[in-house]
Each structure stands twice: as C-alpha cells, then as structure tokens.
C-alpha cells in the first residue's frame, strides 16, 4: 500500500505545484514558492462532504491543498514531519497550505500529534446527520465488497433487543460528541469550524463564506462558483478559467443508498439523539438533524 500511496502523492504534487501564477505573483514556474506544513486541516468526517469542501476551497487563489489524503497523523506519523512537509504543494507568502484526511477526527492520537506540530492549526470538521452518514459509509463499502452482510445485520448487536453495535465504525464515527471531547483537550473551540454537510449541498456559497472567514481569507469563492447538477443531486464547481470542464465530484459520490428497514432507521435516530444534543451543546450550533427527520 505505501509505495502506491506515495506514488499517487508524487503525481498529485506535480499537479498541485503548478501553476505558481495563482499566487498572484505573475510567475508561472511550478517551482516557485516553498513547501510548508499545513496551517489548516480538514479533519473529518468520512462521508460528510470533505471532498466537496476541499474542491471548493481549492478554487480560492490563496489556498493550496494536497488532492490525496496524506493520512499523516493516523497512518504515516512515523515517517516524520519532513516527509509530511514534502507531500505539500509549494506556496507563496500569504497563501494557506491545507490537506484533508477525514479519519483524523476519530483517531485518538491525532489531536495531540497535530497540537505538537503547531498548536495554532485551524481545524475544519464537516458533519452531517449521523444516520445518513452511516448509510452512506455502508454504501461505499458495499460498492467495493458486495459480499458484506446487510446494513441491518451490521448495525445491531442484538436485533430483537434493538441493541445498536456502536463498535461498528459506520456507527461509531457519527458519535461526534465523543470524538470532539478528545479534540477539546488540545484545541479551543475557537480553532475548530464545524461545517454542515447538508448546507454544503443546499447553500454551498453560504457555508464557503464561513470557511473563508474562519481561514482569514477574502470571500472569493461565492455563488457564482457553483451550479446545481440535477443528475447527481448536488452542487458542482463551475469551471475555473484555466480549464475546459466543470469540476464535479467523481462517480463515487452521490451513490444511491440501499433501502434500509424504517424500523432500523428509527432505532438509529433514537440511539444518536442524546449524542447529537450533546454535540449541539458542545459546539453551540444546532444542526437540526432531529427536525429534518420529523419533516420526513
């Protein structure tokens, strides 16, 4: 796996490193600028909308980001900070270096490791309704391993008693309050931005305004950057001036979810509700996941 991962990264790097002109310096040499450790990280959550967010923020001229997930703070930490820096695209003064690896949010060691790299690192977490997120997570796995048991089988320790299996990662990831507790031991809430995965679809420009403010950037990515793709059911980035096609997320995004027994969904909602309420209290933000469900 490693050699494969690093080769993707090298490829990605050569793409990420060009052109230097986006920094507004007028130079088009890919070698312009220098590699820096990231000042901001998209740390989660898996199937929350992190790829959509990364693609949108990369449309900003003052942001350079790695396209692949470096997995430094969870899988590659022993390779050291120099390896990590080397994976980054070159930036000019005033540009922000970023990366996204959604598994950081649920990795116990990640907060401490990131804090020891730079305690003022800005963290972005894209969250979405944990029930939908779990089903989306399962759908992704199912597309790669069609032989796995049904969602219903995996979701319960005991179906008759209605005992949810919280050790199954598809369910565990959505217990956001639990994971956030770990981060708050190292980072103040003011350094963490929570982005709504739902609003990233219904109002991408509104969510992107918050992201740019949080990163201290001028609001350059606005509604004129997006159009709604009816086939996929989510917004896509309009084509940047320098390329011929609009950037829409790949075929692995927007997959049709399998039909799940309504009773299972009801039990999952009940399971998540106290954790969601706790998460709203911890973040000072109401993501209205319960409301969304009573509307259905």
PDB file of N, CA, C and O in Angstrom, residues 2 18 23 39 43 48 51 66 86 93 97-99 118 169 178 215 222 238 240 274 289:
ATOM      1  N   UNK A   2       1.898   1.299   0.836  1.00  0.00           N
ATOM      2  CA  UNK A   2       2.671   2.535   0.941  1.00  0.00           C
ATOM      3  C   UNK A   2       3.270   3.050  -0.362  1.00  0.00           C
ATOM      4  O   UNK A   2       3.093   4.197  -0.690  1.00  0.00           O
ATOM      5  N   UNK A  18       1.678  23.319  -9.656  1.00  0.00           N
ATOM      6  CA  UNK A  18       1.617  24.245 -10.776  1.00  0.00           C
ATOM      7  C   UNK A  18       0.206  24.776 -10.944  1.00  0.00           C
ATOM      8  O   UNK A  18      -0.742  24.130 -10.591  1.00  0.00           O
ATOM      9  N   UNK A  23      -0.748  32.455  -7.314  1.00  0.00           N
ATOM     10  CA  UNK A  23      -0.417  33.230  -6.120  1.00  0.00           C
ATOM     11  C   UNK A  23      -0.463  34.708  -6.412  1.00  0.00           C
ATOM     12  O   UNK A  23      -0.267  35.529  -5.531  1.00  0.00           O
ATOM     13  N   UNK A  39      -1.310  24.961   7.604  1.00  0.00           N
ATOM     14  CA  UNK A  39      -1.806  25.809   8.702  1.00  0.00           C
ATOM     15  C   UNK A  39      -3.259  25.482   9.026  1.00  0.00           C
ATOM     16  O   UNK A  39      -3.807  25.916  10.015  1.00  0.00           O
ATOM     17  N   UNK A  43     -10.325  17.770   9.088  1.00  0.00           N
ATOM     18  CA  UNK A  43     -10.038  16.560   9.864  1.00  0.00           C
ATOM     19  C   UNK A  43     -11.185  15.547   9.851  1.00  0.00           C
ATOM     20  O   UNK A  43     -11.041  14.450  10.388  1.00  0.00           O
ATOM     21  N   UNK A  48     -18.899  12.948   5.006  1.00  0.00           N
ATOM     22  CA  UNK A  48     -19.615  14.130   5.490  1.00  0.00           C
ATOM     23  C   UNK A  48     -19.710  15.219   4.425  1.00  0.00           C
ATOM     24  O   UNK A  48     -20.553  16.101   4.490  1.00  0.00           O
ATOM     25  N   UNK A  51     -14.647  16.062   0.610  1.00  0.00           N
ATOM     26  CA  UNK A  51     -14.094  16.236  -0.738  1.00  0.00           C
ATOM     27  C   UNK A  51     -14.712  17.464  -1.407  1.00  0.00           C
ATOM     28  O   UNK A  51     -14.018  18.258  -2.033  1.00  0.00           O
ATOM     29  N   UNK A  66      -3.331  19.611  -0.881  1.00  0.00           N
ATOM     30  CA  UNK A  66      -2.997  18.311  -1.448  1.00  0.00           C
ATOM     31  C   UNK A  66      -4.311  17.653  -1.860  1.00  0.00           C
ATOM     32  O   UNK A  66      -5.274  17.665  -1.090  1.00  0.00           O
ATOM     33  N   UNK A  86       7.029  17.541   2.703  1.00  0.00           N
ATOM     34  CA  UNK A  86       7.359  17.250   1.315  1.00  0.00           C
ATOM     35  C   UNK A  86       6.155  16.884   0.453  1.00  0.00           C
ATOM     36  O   UNK A  86       6.160  17.036  -0.756  1.00  0.00           O
ATOM     37  N   UNK A  93       4.201  33.409  -0.113  1.00  0.00           N
ATOM     38  CA  UNK A  93       3.855  34.091   1.130  1.00  0.00           C
ATOM     39  C   UNK A  93       2.395  34.535   1.049  1.00  0.00           C
ATOM     40  O   UNK A  93       1.953  35.026   0.019  1.00  0.00           O
ATOM     41  N   UNK A  97      -1.570  26.626   3.248  1.00  0.00           N
ATOM     42  CA  UNK A  97      -1.404  25.223   2.867  1.00  0.00           C
ATOM     43  C   UNK A  97      -2.427  24.397   3.634  1.00  0.00           C
ATOM     44  O   UNK A  97      -2.576  24.574   4.847  1.00  0.00           O
ATOM     45  N   UNK A  98      -3.124  23.500   2.912  1.00  0.00           N
ATOM     46  CA  UNK A  98      -4.146  22.680   3.561  1.00  0.00           C
ATOM     47  C   UNK A  98      -4.075  21.232   3.102  1.00  0.00           C
ATOM     48  O   UNK A  98      -3.527  20.940   2.053  1.00  0.00           O
ATOM     49  N   UNK A  99      -4.663  20.357   3.896  1.00  0.00           N
ATOM     50  CA  UNK A  99      -4.881  18.975   3.468  1.00  0.00           C
ATOM     51  C   UNK A  99      -6.140  18.474   4.154  1.00  0.00           C
ATOM     52  O   UNK A  99      -6.604  19.058   5.133  1.00  0.00           O
ATOM     53  N   UNK A 118       1.826  22.175  15.522  1.00  0.00           N
ATOM     54  CA  UNK A 118       1.549  23.615  15.625  1.00  0.00           C
ATOM     55  C   UNK A 118       0.252  23.794  16.377  1.00  0.00           C
ATOM     56  O   UNK A 118      -0.813  23.390  15.901  1.00  0.00           O
ATOM     57  N   UNK A 169     -17.597   0.733  12.876  1.00  0.00           N
ATOM     58  CA  UNK A 169     -17.091   2.087  12.572  1.00  0.00           C
ATOM     59  C   UNK A 169     -18.125   2.972  11.887  1.00  0.00           C
ATOM     60  O   UNK A 169     -18.184   4.174  12.138  1.00  0.00           O
ATOM     61  N   UNK A 178     -18.481  12.358  21.314  1.00  0.00           N
ATOM     62  CA  UNK A 178     -17.436  11.520  21.895  1.00  0.00           C
ATOM     63  C   UNK A 178     -16.054  11.879  21.320  1.00  0.00           C
ATOM     64  O   UNK A 178     -15.085  12.055  22.052  1.00  0.00           O
ATOM     65  N   UNK A 215     -10.756  31.036   7.903  1.00  0.00           N
ATOM     66  CA  UNK A 215      -9.355  30.936   7.491  1.00  0.00           C
ATOM     67  C   UNK A 215      -8.705  32.305   7.298  1.00  0.00           C
ATOM     68  O   UNK A 215      -7.527  32.391   6.952  1.00  0.00           O
ATOM     69  N   UNK A 222     -17.759  32.292  -4.174  1.00  0.00           N
ATOM     70  CA  UNK A 222     -19.141  32.731  -3.898  1.00  0.00           C
ATOM     71  C   UNK A 222     -20.121  31.943  -4.774  1.00  0.00           C
ATOM     72  O   UNK A 222     -19.712  31.027  -5.482  1.00  0.00           O
ATOM     73  N   UNK A 238     -18.250  25.474 -10.926  1.00  0.00           N
ATOM     74  CA  UNK A 238     -18.168  25.878 -12.326  1.00  0.00           C
ATOM     75  C   UNK A 238     -16.725  25.838 -12.745  1.00  0.00           C
ATOM     76  O   UNK A 238     -15.822  25.940 -11.913  1.00  0.00           O
ATOM     77  N   UNK A 240     -13.093  26.571 -13.628  1.00  0.00           N
ATOM     78  CA  UNK A 240     -12.172  27.684 -13.461  1.00  0.00           C
ATOM     79  C   UNK A 240     -11.740  28.155 -14.855  1.00  0.00           C
ATOM     80  O   UNK A 240     -11.807  27.388 -15.801  1.00  0.00           O
ATOM     81  N   UNK A 274     -29.366  11.550  21.865  1.00  0.00           N
ATOM     82  CA  UNK A 274     -28.671  12.167  23.008  1.00  0.00           C
ATOM     83  C   UNK A 274     -27.258  12.647  22.654  1.00  0.00           C
ATOM     84  O   UNK A 274     -26.809  13.683  23.140  1.00  0.00           O
ATOM     85  N   UNK A 289     -30.731  18.063  12.966  1.00  0.00           N
ATOM     86  CA  UNK A 289     -30.898  16.726  12.393  1.00  0.00           C
ATOM     87  C   UNK A 289     -32.209  16.082  12.839  1.00  0.00           C
ATOM     88  O   UNK A 289     -32.816  15.346  12.082  1.00  0.00           O
TER      89      UNK A 289
END
